[in-house]
């Protein structure tokens, strides 16, 4: 994987990013199992120095280089400052990472990254590590996980849109935004709009109007309008719904990621015309997966209403 090499030395993978609790480690383990069943040689790389209890096998662990508890104890830093230092230390020791990755040549890699949001919005260390990986002929796509419960709160959803856009612009990798934990969305509360409104990020003026019905947010209408304008002007943010327990949902996310990284159009696997076409045109609009989740959500809401009526 020397710099400047081409052809067979290309390696593909995903950098899995997102805020704490969004399900990054769970996603990595589920995607590893899913890819293994498809016949890919896959390995998980843990880049989170705070992730001490890994739930499954990990081919490479940043804990061999640096750990957050050690940094906090030796330098007197808090969790946030310590994590930033760990990423800067990884950047400064990029040769260590390159040497360890050589042993994983030929594998599809899943990089489980830390959950600190500023690492993906304005801090440079992890972005520079990703740039180094690109120089070593890794073709990566960023998979940005966001907990689907934010859809139930319009104010938080606007914040999520801003964070996702900022991350896309800063990280500078092909990007797939994912709404995780869709199997739990009916437990989070009632959605103001259909699910496809959130996954496809449709006309956000409706969201601003909905926020204006709340006395607290009414005072911030102009601010929300300007934030929405920025999001819509870039027209970059959309989401793929994900339930890690559903094979079809995992397949649709993988199609989007493989298209983003270019894996779908390579020659590393035997591919049918149907698979190539689904990667080419099926990953931009996720109506079937969104519809399935929406139907389940509506059914759960109808059942809740029926139970309320029966109680009366």
mmCIF file of C-alpha atoms in Angstrom, residues 30-133:
data_model
loop_
_atom_site.group_PDB
_atom_site.id
_atom_site.type_symbol
_atom_site.label_atom_id
_atom_site.label_comp_id
_atom_site.label_asym_id
_atom_site.label_seq_id
_atom_site.Cartn_x
_atom_site.Cartn_y
_atom_site.Cartn_z
ATOM 1 C CA UNK A 30 -23.528 -6.116 12.161
ATOM 2 C CA UNK A 31 -22.006 -4.963 8.860
ATOM 3 C CA UNK A 32 -18.990 -7.214 9.397
ATOM 4 C CA UNK A 33 -21.255 -10.246 9.838
ATOM 5 C CA UNK A 34 -23.394 -9.203 6.857
ATOM 6 C CA UNK A 35 -20.384 -8.765 4.557
ATOM 7 C CA UNK A 36 -18.874 -12.050 5.716
ATOM 8 C CA UNK A 37 -22.075 -13.833 4.667
ATOM 9 C CA UNK A 38 -21.717 -12.174 1.251
ATOM 10 C CA UNK A 39 -18.241 -13.682 0.956
ATOM 11 C CA UNK A 40 -16.137 -10.575 1.495
ATOM 12 C CA UNK A 41 -12.990 -10.713 3.585
ATOM 13 C CA UNK A 42 -13.796 -8.059 6.162
ATOM 14 C CA UNK A 43 -12.030 -6.666 9.222
ATOM 15 C CA UNK A 44 -13.002 -4.134 11.891
ATOM 16 C CA UNK A 45 -10.488 -1.445 12.884
ATOM 17 C CA UNK A 46 -11.176 0.295 16.191
ATOM 18 C CA UNK A 47 -10.040 3.939 16.098
ATOM 19 C CA UNK A 48 -11.872 4.911 19.287
ATOM 20 C CA UNK A 49 -9.377 5.076 22.194
ATOM 21 C CA UNK A 50 -12.289 5.281 24.652
ATOM 22 C CA UNK A 51 -13.829 2.034 23.389
ATOM 23 C CA UNK A 52 -12.408 -0.428 25.903
ATOM 24 C CA UNK A 53 -15.067 -3.162 25.851
ATOM 25 C CA UNK A 54 -15.345 -4.254 22.217
ATOM 26 C CA UNK A 55 -18.378 -6.495 21.647
ATOM 27 C CA UNK A 56 -16.749 -8.552 18.895
ATOM 28 C CA UNK A 57 -13.433 -9.447 17.260
ATOM 29 C CA UNK A 58 -11.319 -6.513 16.158
ATOM 30 C CA UNK A 59 -8.435 -6.942 13.708
ATOM 31 C CA UNK A 60 -6.708 -3.710 14.764
ATOM 32 C CA UNK A 61 -7.174 -1.652 17.920
ATOM 33 C CA UNK A 62 -5.859 1.883 18.513
ATOM 34 C CA UNK A 63 -5.548 0.799 22.162
ATOM 35 C CA UNK A 64 -2.229 -0.768 21.163
ATOM 36 C CA UNK A 65 -0.966 2.765 20.469
ATOM 37 C CA UNK A 66 -2.825 5.022 22.894
ATOM 38 C CA UNK A 67 -5.799 4.841 25.251
ATOM 39 C CA UNK A 68 -7.968 7.629 26.608
ATOM 40 C CA UNK A 69 -7.617 6.657 30.320
ATOM 41 C CA UNK A 70 -3.820 6.717 30.037
ATOM 42 C CA UNK A 71 -3.846 10.154 28.379
ATOM 43 C CA UNK A 72 -6.253 11.575 30.960
ATOM 44 C CA UNK A 73 -4.158 10.211 33.832
ATOM 45 C CA UNK A 74 -0.748 11.273 32.516
ATOM 46 C CA UNK A 75 -1.656 14.700 31.099
ATOM 47 C CA UNK A 76 -4.468 15.711 33.434
ATOM 48 C CA UNK A 77 -6.947 16.163 30.589
ATOM 49 C CA UNK A 78 -10.692 15.644 30.616
ATOM 50 C CA UNK A 79 -12.505 13.207 28.308
ATOM 51 C CA UNK A 80 -12.959 15.709 25.460
ATOM 52 C CA UNK A 81 -9.443 17.132 25.525
ATOM 53 C CA UNK A 82 -8.000 13.655 25.994
ATOM 54 C CA UNK A 83 -9.813 12.318 22.943
ATOM 55 C CA UNK A 84 -8.588 15.195 20.788
ATOM 56 C CA UNK A 85 -5.041 14.511 21.981
ATOM 57 C CA UNK A 86 -5.420 10.804 21.107
ATOM 58 C CA UNK A 87 -6.437 11.655 17.553
ATOM 59 C CA UNK A 88 -3.532 14.094 17.211
ATOM 60 C CA UNK A 89 -1.230 11.364 18.533
ATOM 61 C CA UNK A 90 -2.604 8.933 15.941
ATOM 62 C CA UNK A 91 -2.012 11.511 13.204
ATOM 63 C CA UNK A 92 1.576 11.997 14.397
ATOM 64 C CA UNK A 93 2.099 8.211 14.384
ATOM 65 C CA UNK A 94 0.550 7.488 11.007
ATOM 66 C CA UNK A 95 3.419 5.066 10.231
ATOM 67 C CA UNK A 96 2.159 2.818 13.039
ATOM 68 C CA UNK A 97 -1.283 2.695 11.415
ATOM 69 C CA UNK A 98 0.153 2.046 7.946
ATOM 70 C CA UNK A 99 2.306 -0.832 9.201
ATOM 71 C CA UNK A 100 -0.626 -2.483 10.983
ATOM 72 C CA UNK A 101 -2.915 -2.061 7.973
ATOM 73 C CA UNK A 102 -0.435 -3.859 5.720
ATOM 74 C CA UNK A 103 -1.306 -7.074 7.546
ATOM 75 C CA UNK A 104 -4.960 -6.538 6.542
ATOM 76 C CA UNK A 105 -4.279 -6.150 2.837
ATOM 77 C CA UNK A 106 -7.065 -7.698 0.796
ATOM 78 C CA UNK A 107 -9.714 -7.051 3.447
ATOM 79 C CA UNK A 108 -12.689 -4.734 3.275
ATOM 80 C CA UNK A 109 -12.188 -2.490 6.330
ATOM 81 C CA UNK A 110 -14.698 -1.000 8.759
ATOM 82 C CA UNK A 111 -13.159 1.849 10.783
ATOM 83 C CA UNK A 112 -15.052 2.330 14.058
ATOM 84 C CA UNK A 113 -14.385 5.984 14.917
ATOM 85 C CA UNK A 114 -14.848 8.068 18.101
ATOM 86 C CA UNK A 115 -18.142 9.798 18.853
ATOM 87 C CA UNK A 116 -16.906 13.320 19.538
ATOM 88 C CA UNK A 117 -18.743 15.579 17.086
ATOM 89 C CA UNK A 118 -16.029 18.265 16.815
ATOM 90 C CA UNK A 119 -13.676 15.665 15.326
ATOM 91 C CA UNK A 120 -15.860 15.734 12.201
ATOM 92 C CA UNK A 121 -16.964 19.363 12.090
ATOM 93 C CA UNK A 122 -13.794 21.438 12.624
ATOM 94 C CA UNK A 123 -10.901 19.517 14.233
ATOM 95 C CA UNK A 124 -8.233 18.525 11.714
ATOM 96 C CA UNK A 125 -6.560 15.400 13.148
ATOM 97 C CA UNK A 126 -8.991 12.667 12.084
ATOM 98 C CA UNK A 127 -9.629 14.400 8.765
ATOM 99 C CA UNK A 128 -5.874 14.262 8.113
ATOM 100 C CA UNK A 129 -5.781 10.566 9.041
ATOM 101 C CA UNK A 130 -8.501 9.913 6.454
ATOM 102 C CA UNK A 131 -6.469 11.883 3.901
ATOM 103 C CA UNK A 132 -3.445 9.677 4.659
ATOM 104 C CA UNK A 133 -5.546 6.582 4.120
#
